[in-house]
Amino acid sequence: MSQQPEDSRWSFPRWSDKRWDERFSQYESSTEETSRIDNPQEDYASRGNDIRWILKSYDDDVPSREVELVVQFCRDICMGDLEKHHDRENPSVWLDERSHPLNPSPKGHTRLSNEPLTALALYKKLVEQRYNHDSLPNVDKRLIYIANVTRYHVAAILWAAPDDLVPALRDALFRHLTLQTALRVRITAMAIPEYRLEFHMPYFALRSSMKKLNKAHRQQIDLSYLDSTINEAGEQQSFEIHDAHISVVTCGREDRRWTTYCFDDNDFNPDHAMGEDEFTVIKVDQIFNNHRSFALLNDANTPLWDPREYFLSTVLARTNQVLEEWKDVVCFFEPRVIQHTNKRPSFTESGQAQIGTMGNEESFQWTQHTLNMLGDIMESLRRSHEALVKFVSSDGDIDYFFDISASTSQTQRRMKEVAVQIRAITDDMDRLQGRLAFIQGRCEKLSRFLELRLNFENMKEAKWSGSSVDVTILGISPVVIACAFFSIPDPIVSFKKNLISFTISVFIVALVLYIALEVKRGGSGRQSLWSRLKLGTRYIWIGDENLITTNESGNKVLRRRRTQPKTSSESIEMV
């Protein structure tokens, strides 16, 4: 029996140019780290803007935009600011530090952090000696999770960062602050290679309206113009969407020793603060936790030691979270747009069209606002979808995760299962893009109709205004001009001033103004009185039937002359 060909969508190559460097499995005895700062405990205010110095001293070719944006975000912070902010800061940092089970330590395996940390507390833990500490175990695996990054967090991790982590931090902070998308593996071609596994994904979070978060680098967009609903308490409830972003970066030089940073936006969630049960019942891995499903919670006390397996599992958990957020957004917009675009235009007593209870202009603004929102949503979803598709494609960076020689068969099997699930998420995202494109098309059709209708109404209004001007010129101006002429004490032309002469003067002025208006109409493409008289005379004397047409009422009228040049197709037909 012939073997059925494997579906190319679910086949992942196990051998390509993208291979995990074998040197990552060769463990060095050296555990030295070089910090950017010679004395981390010194007063940083003495250095001036120390953040710029940290970021740029590593490499003179660093793009200035990355550095300047991070520096601007920190706003000349110093160590004293961390200490002043400590007491009023809500702890939002989770730290997990462990020694590898194959590197036994008489001091234990974990440096305990049984509560969320402030920026200052994080800094104090990070500046502790990582290896060969007098009383603490070595830190082979370090996980740092920061929710709702502030300038205090950025300063804390940069001041304590060793040399080899500064480039990864600089890039991750820049991408997180600017809502960029990336999913890739980077391996530096150096004498001592380094790996960097990067996951950056923006999304929109739909939530009930809340107080302004006042985050300059994030938008909080009100959606009350779409509609509002009645909640369980019988109160009117409106919604808004928030800019949100997740960044996860795993970097290191060995498979047993690595660091993962995670920056996460979640302050729009009512229960975003870490609870005590997340440190007592089980120690929840906050990087792995997607905040949408308890089934995807991971106990940090049963850790994943392979950096690639941990990273890929985190990508799956977080993309599942992002997918659920996208579903919420699409399910919110879809019925409202369809309901609005399904309403047939009705006409008021004045003849103006309206959509539902909205007038043309109000409905046009509604449609344009919605189109702008849909454009931003679709672009963000498109970039996320493209990054995932590229990652799991036949030549994508997923190849780095299928090097059997560098991982156990059990780990390889789990990573392939995760990769298949990520592929399924891309299919779901593709369907969401199709639904968004459908409602975008409906909005565009309605927008074109409303634009034409508004132009038509503006033309009618302009025509009415022109008629009003004609009435003013022909009805009032002649009387005013005649009165002015009769009020001259010594006119150039002498005549008897009486009612008859006044009436004749009014008639003459009106005739002159009328002729001037007709000349103007003829010059602007409108059929003047003189043209109509010529056509009428020609029809009477010559009997040319082409000069006559029938209007909607069935009456014969003079055909209006053409005001636009013939098209090429019309010229051919005439020939």
Coordinates of C-alpha atoms in Angstrom, one line a residue:
M1 CA 0.0 0.0 0.0
S2 CA 1.4 3.4 -1.0
Q3 CA 2.1 5.8 1.8
Q4 CA -0.1 8.9 1.8
P5 CA 1.8 12.2 1.5
E6 CA 2.0 14.2 4.7
D7 CA 0.0 17.4 4.8
S8 CA 2.6 20.1 4.2
R9 CA 0.8 22.4 6.7
W10 CA 1.6 20.1 9.6
S11 CA 5.0 18.9 8.5
F12 CA 7.9 20.6 10.3
P13 CA 11.5 20.0 9.0
R14 CA 14.0 18.5 11.3
W15 CA 17.1 19.5 9.4
S16 CA 18.0 22.8 7.8
D17 CA 20.5 25.5 8.0
K18 CA 18.8 26.8 11.1
R19 CA 20.3 24.5 13.7
W20 CA 20.8 24.9 17.4
D21 CA 24.5 25.5 18.1
E22 CA 26.1 22.4 19.7
R23 CA 28.3 24.7 21.9
F24 CA 25.2 25.7 23.9
S25 CA 25.3 22.2 25.4
Q26 CA 28.9 22.5 26.4
Y27 CA 29.0 23.8 30.0
E28 CA 31.7 26.2 31.1
S29 CA 33.0 26.2 34.6
S30 CA 33.4 30.0 34.6
T31 CA 30.4 31.7 36.2
E32 CA 31.7 35.3 36.1
E33 CA 29.5 38.2 35.1
T34 CA 30.6 41.6 34.2
S35 CA 28.1 44.4 35.1
R36 CA 27.8 47.6 33.2
I37 CA 28.3 49.5 36.5
D38 CA 31.5 49.1 38.5
N39 CA 29.8 49.9 41.8
P40 CA 26.0 49.3 41.5
Q41 CA 25.4 50.8 44.9
E42 CA 26.8 54.2 44.1
D43 CA 24.6 57.3 43.7
Y44 CA 23.6 57.3 40.0
A45 CA 22.6 61.0 40.1
S46 CA 26.4 61.8 39.9
R47 CA 26.5 60.3 36.4
G48 CA 23.8 62.5 35.0
N49 CA 21.6 60.6 32.5
D50 CA 23.0 57.2 33.4
I51 CA 20.5 55.2 31.3
R52 CA 21.9 56.6 28.0
W53 CA 25.4 55.7 29.2
I54 CA 24.4 52.1 29.9
L55 CA 22.7 51.6 26.6
K56 CA 25.2 53.3 24.3
S57 CA 28.5 52.2 25.9
Y58 CA 28.1 48.7 24.7
D59 CA 28.1 49.5 21.0
D60 CA 28.7 52.8 19.3
D61 CA 26.6 51.7 16.3
V62 CA 23.4 51.3 18.3
P63 CA 20.5 53.0 16.4
S64 CA 19.9 56.3 18.3
R65 CA 16.2 55.9 18.0
E66 CA 16.1 52.9 20.3
V67 CA 18.3 54.5 22.9
E68 CA 16.6 57.9 22.8
L69 CA 13.2 56.4 23.2
V70 CA 14.1 54.4 26.3
V71 CA 16.0 57.4 27.7
Q72 CA 13.0 59.6 27.1
F73 CA 10.7 57.0 28.8
C74 CA 13.0 57.0 31.9
R75 CA 13.1 60.8 32.1
D76 CA 16.5 61.3 33.9
I77 CA 15.7 58.9 36.7
C78 CA 18.2 58.3 39.6
M79 CA 18.5 55.9 42.5
G80 CA 16.9 58.4 44.8
D81 CA 13.7 58.2 42.7
L82 CA 13.5 54.4 43.2
E83 CA 13.7 54.9 46.9
K84 CA 11.1 57.6 47.1
H85 CA 8.7 55.7 44.9
H86 CA 9.1 52.4 46.8
D87 CA 6.6 53.1 49.5
R88 CA 3.7 54.2 47.2
E89 CA 4.4 51.6 44.4
N90 CA 2.1 48.7 43.9
P91 CA 4.3 45.6 43.6
S92 CA 4.0 44.1 40.1
V93 CA 7.3 42.2 39.6
W94 CA 7.6 38.4 39.8
L95 CA 11.0 36.9 40.2
D96 CA 12.0 33.2 40.1
E97 CA 15.7 32.2 40.5
R98 CA 16.8 28.5 40.5
S99 CA 20.0 26.4 40.2
H100 CA 19.9 23.6 37.7
P101 CA 19.4 20.1 39.2
L102 CA 22.5 18.9 37.3
N103 CA 24.5 21.6 39.0
P104 CA 23.9 20.6 42.7
S105 CA 24.4 23.3 45.3
P106 CA 24.8 22.7 49.1
K107 CA 22.9 26.0 49.6
G108 CA 19.7 24.7 48.0
H109 CA 18.1 25.1 44.6
T110 CA 15.9 28.2 44.9
R111 CA 16.3 31.8 46.0
L112 CA 12.9 32.4 47.5
S113 CA 10.7 35.4 46.5
N114 CA 7.3 34.7 48.1
E115 CA 5.7 38.0 47.2
P116 CA 5.5 40.4 44.3
L117 CA 8.3 43.0 44.3
T118 CA 8.7 46.7 43.7
A119 CA 11.3 48.1 41.4
L120 CA 13.6 48.8 44.3
A121 CA 13.2 45.3 45.7
L122 CA 13.9 43.8 42.3
Y123 CA 17.0 45.9 41.9
K124 CA 18.4 44.8 45.3
K125 CA 17.9 41.1 44.4
L126 CA 19.4 41.4 40.9
V127 CA 22.6 43.1 42.1
E128 CA 23.2 40.1 44.5
Q129 CA 26.1 37.9 43.2
R130 CA 24.5 35.4 40.8
Y131 CA 27.1 32.7 41.2
N132 CA 29.3 31.6 44.2
H133 CA 27.3 33.6 46.7
D134 CA 28.3 33.2 50.3
S135 CA 24.9 32.1 51.5
L136 CA 22.6 31.8 48.4
P137 CA 22.4 29.1 45.7
N138 CA 23.6 29.8 42.2
V139 CA 21.1 31.2 39.7
D140 CA 21.3 29.1 36.5
K141 CA 17.7 30.0 35.5
R142 CA 16.3 33.4 36.2
L143 CA 12.8 34.5 35.2
I144 CA 11.8 38.2 35.5
Y145 CA 8.2 39.2 34.9
I146 CA 7.2 42.9 35.0
A147 CA 3.6 43.9 34.7
N148 CA 2.9 47.4 33.4
V149 CA 6.4 48.6 32.9
T150 CA 7.3 52.0 34.4
R151 CA 10.5 54.0 34.3
Y152 CA 11.4 52.7 37.7
H153 CA 11.4 49.1 36.5
V154 CA 13.5 50.0 33.4
A155 CA 16.1 51.7 35.6
A156 CA 16.2 48.8 38.0
I157 CA 16.9 46.1 35.4
L158 CA 19.3 48.2 33.4
W159 CA 21.4 49.2 36.4
A160 CA 21.7 45.6 37.4
A161 CA 22.1 44.0 34.0
P162 CA 25.4 42.3 33.1
D163 CA 27.1 43.2 29.9
D164 CA 25.9 40.3 27.8
L165 CA 22.2 41.1 28.5
V166 CA 22.2 44.8 27.7
P167 CA 21.6 44.4 23.9
A168 CA 18.7 42.1 24.5
L169 CA 17.2 44.4 27.1
R170 CA 17.6 47.4 24.9
D171 CA 15.9 45.8 22.0
A172 CA 13.1 44.3 24.1
L173 CA 12.3 47.5 25.8
F174 CA 12.2 49.4 22.5
R175 CA 9.9 46.9 20.9
H176 CA 7.6 46.8 24.0
L177 CA 7.3 50.5 24.3
T178 CA 6.6 50.9 20.5
L179 CA 4.1 48.0 20.2
Q180 CA 6.2 46.1 17.6
T181 CA 5.7 42.5 16.4
A182 CA 8.4 39.9 16.2
L183 CA 8.8 36.1 16.8
R184 CA 12.3 34.9 16.0
V185 CA 15.5 33.2 17.1
R186 CA 18.8 35.1 16.9
I187 CA 22.2 33.4 17.4
T188 CA 25.2 35.6 17.4
A189 CA 28.2 34.5 15.3
M190 CA 30.9 35.1 18.0
A191 CA 33.7 33.1 19.6
I192 CA 31.3 32.5 22.4
P193 CA 27.9 32.3 20.7
E194 CA 24.8 33.7 22.4
Y195 CA 21.1 32.9 21.7
R196 CA 18.2 35.2 22.0
L197 CA 14.6 33.9 21.6
E198 CA 12.2 36.8 21.0
F199 CA 8.4 37.1 21.2
H200 CA 6.8 40.5 20.9
M201 CA 3.1 40.7 20.1
P202 CA 0.7 43.7 20.3
Y203 CA -3.1 43.3 20.6
F204 CA -6.2 45.2 21.5
A205 CA -8.0 44.4 24.8
L206 CA -11.7 45.1 25.0
R207 CA -12.9 46.1 28.4
S208 CA -15.7 47.9 30.1
S209 CA -15.1 51.6 30.4
M210 CA -12.9 52.6 33.3
K211 CA -10.9 55.5 34.6
K212 CA -8.1 56.9 32.5
L213 CA -4.9 55.0 33.0
N214 CA -2.7 57.9 32.0
K215 CA -0.1 55.9 30.1
A216 CA 1.6 58.1 27.5
H217 CA 2.8 55.1 25.4
R218 CA -0.6 53.4 25.3
Q219 CA -4.0 54.4 23.9
Q220 CA -7.3 53.9 25.7
I221 CA -10.0 54.3 23.0
D222 CA -13.7 55.0 23.9
L223 CA -16.2 52.9 22.0
S224 CA -19.4 54.4 23.4
Y225 CA -20.2 55.8 20.0
L226 CA -21.0 52.3 18.8
D227 CA -23.5 51.7 21.5
S228 CA -23.8 50.9 25.2
T229 CA -25.4 48.0 27.0
I230 CA -27.2 47.5 30.3
N231 CA -25.2 45.5 32.8
E232 CA -26.6 43.1 35.5
A233 CA -27.1 46.0 37.9
G234 CA -29.3 47.8 35.4
E235 CA -26.7 50.5 34.8
Q236 CA -25.7 51.7 31.3
Q237 CA -22.3 50.3 30.4
S238 CA -20.0 51.3 27.6
F239 CA -16.8 49.8 26.3
E240 CA -13.3 50.8 25.3
I241 CA -10.2 49.1 23.8
H242 CA -6.7 49.3 25.2
D243 CA -3.4 49.2 23.4
A244 CA -1.6 46.1 24.9
H245 CA 1.6 44.3 24.3
I246 CA 3.5 41.2 25.5
S247 CA 7.3 40.9 25.2
V248 CA 9.2 37.7 26.2
V249 CA 12.9 37.4 25.6
T250 CA 15.0 34.3 26.6
C251 CA 18.7 34.7 26.3
G252 CA 21.9 32.9 27.3
R253 CA 25.1 31.2 26.3
E254 CA 24.3 27.7 27.6
D255 CA 21.3 25.4 27.8
R256 CA 21.6 25.2 31.5
R257 CA 22.1 28.9 32.3
W258 CA 19.7 31.4 30.9
T259 CA 17.5 34.4 31.7
T260 CA 14.0 35.3 30.5
Y261 CA 12.5 38.8 30.7
C262 CA 8.7 39.3 30.3
F263 CA 7.0 42.7 30.0
D264 CA 3.2 42.5 30.1
D265 CA 0.4 45.1 29.9
N266 CA -2.5 44.0 32.1
D267 CA -3.6 47.1 34.2
F268 CA -6.9 47.2 32.3
N269 CA -7.9 43.9 34.1
P270 CA -9.8 44.5 37.3
D271 CA -7.9 41.7 39.1
H272 CA -4.5 42.3 37.6
A273 CA -2.7 42.4 40.9
M274 CA -0.9 39.2 41.9
G275 CA -2.6 37.5 44.9
E276 CA -1.1 35.7 47.9
D277 CA -2.5 32.3 46.6
E278 CA -0.2 32.6 43.6
F279 CA 2.8 32.3 46.0
T280 CA 1.4 29.9 48.6
V281 CA -0.9 27.2 47.0
I282 CA 1.3 27.0 43.9
K283 CA 3.9 29.4 42.7
V284 CA 2.3 30.5 39.5
D285 CA 4.8 31.1 36.7
Q286 CA 3.6 34.6 35.7
I287 CA 5.5 34.6 32.4
F288 CA 3.7 31.4 31.3
N289 CA 0.3 32.5 32.8
N290 CA -1.9 33.9 30.1
H291 CA -4.6 35.4 32.5
R292 CA -7.4 33.9 30.4
S293 CA -7.3 30.2 31.2
F294 CA -6.7 28.4 34.4
A295 CA -5.9 25.2 32.4
L296 CA -2.7 26.9 31.1
L297 CA -1.3 27.8 34.5
N298 CA 2.2 26.5 35.2
D299 CA 3.7 25.8 38.6
A300 CA 7.1 27.3 38.8
N301 CA 8.1 24.6 41.3
T302 CA 7.9 22.1 38.5
P303 CA 10.0 24.0 36.0
L304 CA 11.0 23.5 32.4
W305 CA 14.8 23.5 32.1
D306 CA 15.3 23.5 28.4
P307 CA 15.2 27.2 27.3
R308 CA 13.7 26.4 23.9
E309 CA 10.9 24.2 25.4
Y310 CA 10.2 26.9 28.0
F311 CA 10.1 29.7 25.4
L312 CA 7.9 27.7 22.9
S313 CA 5.5 26.7 25.6
T314 CA 5.3 30.4 26.7
V315 CA 4.6 31.5 23.1
L316 CA 1.7 29.0 22.9
A317 CA 0.2 30.2 26.2
R318 CA 0.5 33.8 25.3
T319 CA -0.7 33.5 21.7
N320 CA -3.7 31.7 23.1
Q321 CA -4.3 34.7 25.3
V322 CA -3.9 37.1 22.4
L323 CA -6.2 35.0 20.2
E324 CA -9.0 35.2 22.9
E325 CA -8.6 39.0 23.1
W326 CA -8.9 39.2 19.3
K327 CA -12.0 37.1 19.3
D328 CA -13.6 39.5 21.9
V329 CA -12.8 42.5 19.7
V330 CA -14.2 40.9 16.5
C331 CA -17.3 39.6 18.3
F332 CA -17.9 43.2 19.6
F333 CA -17.6 45.0 16.3
E334 CA -19.2 42.4 14.0
P335 CA -22.9 42.5 15.1
R336 CA -22.8 46.3 15.6
V337 CA -21.5 47.0 12.2
I338 CA -23.8 44.5 10.5
Q339 CA -26.8 45.9 12.4
H340 CA -25.9 49.5 11.4
T341 CA -25.2 48.7 7.7
N342 CA -28.3 46.6 7.4
K343 CA -30.6 49.5 8.1
R344 CA -32.1 50.8 4.9
P345 CA -32.0 54.6 4.3
S346 CA -35.2 56.4 5.1
F347 CA -36.2 59.9 4.1
T348 CA -37.4 62.7 6.3
E349 CA -40.2 65.1 5.3
S350 CA -37.6 67.5 3.9
G351 CA -36.3 64.7 1.6
Q352 CA -33.0 64.1 3.5
A353 CA -31.9 60.4 3.9
Q354 CA -31.1 59.0 7.3
I355 CA -29.8 55.6 8.6
G356 CA -32.0 54.6 11.5
T357 CA -32.2 57.6 13.8
M358 CA -29.0 59.1 12.4
G359 CA -28.8 61.8 9.8
N360 CA -26.5 61.5 6.8
E361 CA -23.7 63.4 8.3
E362 CA -23.8 61.7 11.7
S363 CA -24.0 58.3 10.0
F364 CA -21.1 59.2 7.7
Q365 CA -19.0 60.2 10.8
W366 CA -19.9 56.9 12.5
T367 CA -18.9 54.9 9.5
Q368 CA -15.6 56.8 9.1
H369 CA -14.7 56.4 12.7
T370 CA -15.5 52.7 12.6
L371 CA -13.4 52.3 9.4
N372 CA -10.4 53.9 11.1
M373 CA -10.8 51.6 14.1
L374 CA -11.1 48.5 11.9
G375 CA -8.0 49.6 9.9
D376 CA -5.9 49.8 13.0
I377 CA -7.3 46.5 14.3
M378 CA -6.8 44.7 11.0
E379 CA -3.2 46.0 10.7
S380 CA -2.2 44.8 14.2
L381 CA -3.8 41.4 13.7
R382 CA -2.2 41.1 10.2
R383 CA 1.3 41.7 11.6
S384 CA 0.7 39.1 14.4
H385 CA -0.6 36.6 12.0
E386 CA 2.3 37.1 9.6
A387 CA 4.9 36.7 12.4
L388 CA 3.3 33.4 13.5
V389 CA 3.0 32.0 10.0
K390 CA 6.6 32.9 9.2
F391 CA 7.8 31.3 12.4
V392 CA 6.1 27.9 11.8
S393 CA 6.7 27.9 8.0
S394 CA 9.0 25.4 6.3
D395 CA 11.9 27.8 6.4
G396 CA 10.9 29.5 9.7
D397 CA 12.8 29.7 12.9
I398 CA 10.8 26.8 14.3
D399 CA 13.7 24.7 12.8
Y400 CA 15.8 25.7 15.8
F401 CA 13.5 23.8 18.1
F402 CA 13.7 20.4 16.3
D403 CA 17.4 19.6 16.8
I404 CA 17.1 16.1 18.3
S405 CA 20.8 15.9 19.1
A406 CA 20.5 18.8 21.5
S407 CA 17.3 17.7 23.4
T408 CA 15.7 14.6 24.7
S409 CA 13.1 12.8 22.6
Q410 CA 10.4 13.6 25.1
T411 CA 11.2 17.3 24.9
Q412 CA 11.2 17.1 21.1
R413 CA 7.8 15.5 21.1
R414 CA 6.3 18.2 23.3
M415 CA 7.8 21.0 21.2
K416 CA 6.4 19.5 18.0
E417 CA 2.9 19.3 19.7
V418 CA 3.3 22.9 20.7
A419 CA 4.3 23.9 17.2
V420 CA 1.2 22.2 15.8
Q421 CA -1.0 24.1 18.2
I422 CA 0.6 27.4 17.2
R423 CA -0.1 26.5 13.6
A424 CA -3.8 26.0 14.5
I425 CA -3.8 29.5 16.1
T426 CA -2.6 31.0 12.9
D427 CA -5.6 29.4 11.1
D428 CA -8.0 30.9 13.7
M429 CA -6.3 34.3 13.2
D430 CA -6.8 34.0 9.5
R431 CA -10.5 33.4 9.9
L432 CA -10.7 36.4 12.2
Q433 CA -9.1 38.5 9.5
G434 CA -11.7 37.3 7.0
R435 CA -14.6 38.4 9.4
L436 CA -13.0 41.8 9.8
A437 CA -12.5 42.2 6.1
F438 CA -16.2 41.4 5.6
I439 CA -17.5 44.1 8.0
Q440 CA -14.9 46.5 6.7
G441 CA -16.3 46.0 3.2
R442 CA -19.9 46.7 4.4
C443 CA -18.7 49.9 6.1
E444 CA -16.9 51.0 2.9
K445 CA -20.1 50.5 0.8
L446 CA -22.2 52.5 3.3
S447 CA -19.5 55.2 3.4
R448 CA -19.6 55.5 -0.4
F449 CA -23.4 55.8 -0.4
L450 CA -23.4 58.4 2.3
E451 CA -20.7 60.4 0.6
L452 CA -22.7 60.5 -2.6
R453 CA -25.9 61.4 -0.8
L454 CA -24.2 64.2 1.1
N455 CA -22.7 65.5 -2.1
F456 CA -26.2 65.4 -3.7
E457 CA -27.8 67.3 -0.8
N458 CA -25.0 69.8 -0.9
M459 CA -25.7 70.4 -4.6
K460 CA -29.4 70.8 -3.9
E461 CA -28.6 73.3 -1.2
A462 CA -26.2 75.1 -3.4
K463 CA -28.9 75.2 -6.2
W464 CA -31.4 76.6 -3.7
S465 CA -29.0 79.1 -2.5
G466 CA -28.3 80.2 -6.1
S467 CA -32.1 80.5 -6.7
S468 CA -32.4 82.7 -3.6
V469 CA -29.6 84.9 -4.9
D470 CA -31.3 85.2 -8.3
V471 CA -34.5 86.3 -6.5
T472 CA -32.6 88.8 -4.5
I473 CA -30.9 90.2 -7.5
L474 CA -33.9 90.4 -9.8
G475 CA -36.6 91.3 -7.2
I476 CA -34.9 93.6 -4.8
S477 CA -31.8 95.0 -6.5
P478 CA -33.7 96.8 -9.3
V479 CA -35.9 98.7 -6.8
V480 CA -32.8 99.6 -4.7
I481 CA -30.8 100.8 -7.7
A482 CA -33.8 102.8 -9.1
C483 CA -34.4 104.4 -5.7
A484 CA -30.7 105.4 -5.5
F485 CA -30.8 106.9 -8.9
F486 CA -34.0 108.9 -8.2
S487 CA -32.4 110.2 -5.0
I488 CA -29.6 112.0 -6.9
P489 CA -30.3 115.8 -6.7
D490 CA -28.8 116.6 -10.2
P491 CA -28.8 113.5 -12.4
I492 CA -26.7 113.4 -15.5
V493 CA -29.8 112.6 -17.6
S494 CA -32.7 114.8 -16.7
F495 CA -36.2 113.4 -16.8
K496 CA -39.5 113.8 -15.0
K497 CA -39.5 111.9 -11.7
N498 CA -42.9 110.2 -11.3
L499 CA -44.3 106.7 -10.8
I500 CA -44.2 105.8 -14.5
S501 CA -40.5 106.8 -14.9
F502 CA -39.7 104.9 -11.7
T503 CA -41.4 101.8 -12.9
I504 CA -39.7 102.0 -16.3
S505 CA -36.3 102.4 -14.5
V506 CA -37.0 99.4 -12.3
F507 CA -37.9 97.3 -15.4
I508 CA -34.8 98.4 -17.3
V509 CA -32.4 97.6 -14.4
A510 CA -34.1 94.2 -13.9
L511 CA -33.7 93.4 -17.6
V512 CA -30.0 94.4 -17.6
L513 CA -29.4 92.2 -14.5
Y514 CA -31.3 89.3 -16.0
I515 CA -29.3 89.4 -19.2
A516 CA -26.1 89.5 -17.1
L517 CA -27.2 86.4 -15.1
E518 CA -28.1 84.6 -18.3
V519 CA -24.6 85.3 -19.8
K520 CA -23.1 84.0 -16.5
R521 CA -25.1 80.8 -16.7
G522 CA -24.1 80.2 -20.2
G523 CA -20.4 80.7 -19.3
S524 CA -20.7 78.2 -16.4
G525 CA -22.1 75.5 -18.6
R526 CA -25.8 76.0 -17.8
Q527 CA -28.2 76.6 -20.6
S528 CA -28.9 80.3 -20.9
L529 CA -32.2 82.0 -22.0
W530 CA -30.6 83.0 -25.3
S531 CA -29.6 79.4 -26.1
R532 CA -33.1 78.2 -25.3
L533 CA -34.6 80.8 -27.6
K534 CA -32.3 79.8 -30.4
L535 CA -33.2 76.1 -30.0
G536 CA -36.9 76.9 -29.9
T537 CA -36.7 79.0 -33.0
R538 CA -34.8 76.3 -34.8
Y539 CA -37.3 73.7 -33.9
I540 CA -40.3 75.9 -35.0
W541 CA -38.7 76.8 -38.3
I542 CA -36.7 73.7 -39.2
G543 CA -38.7 71.0 -37.3
D544 CA -35.5 69.3 -35.9
E545 CA -36.9 66.5 -33.6
N546 CA -33.4 65.9 -32.1
L547 CA -33.9 69.2 -30.2
I548 CA -36.9 67.9 -28.2
T549 CA -37.0 65.3 -25.4
T550 CA -39.7 64.0 -23.1
N551 CA -39.4 64.5 -19.4
E552 CA -40.6 62.2 -16.5
S553 CA -44.1 63.8 -16.6
G554 CA -44.5 63.0 -20.3
N555 CA -44.2 66.7 -21.5
K556 CA -42.0 67.6 -24.4
V557 CA -39.2 70.0 -23.5
L558 CA -36.1 71.4 -25.2
R559 CA -33.1 69.0 -24.8
R560 CA -30.3 70.4 -22.7
R561 CA -27.1 71.0 -24.5
R562 CA -24.1 68.9 -23.6
T563 CA -21.7 70.4 -21.1
Q564 CA -19.0 67.6 -21.1
P565 CA -16.9 66.4 -24.0
K566 CA -17.9 63.1 -25.7
T567 CA -16.1 60.0 -24.5
S568 CA -14.2 57.9 -27.0
S569 CA -16.9 55.1 -26.9
E570 CA -19.6 57.6 -27.7
S571 CA -17.7 59.0 -30.6
I572 CA -17.2 55.5 -32.1
E573 CA -21.0 54.9 -31.8
M574 CA -21.8 58.1 -33.6
V575 CA -19.4 57.1 -36.5

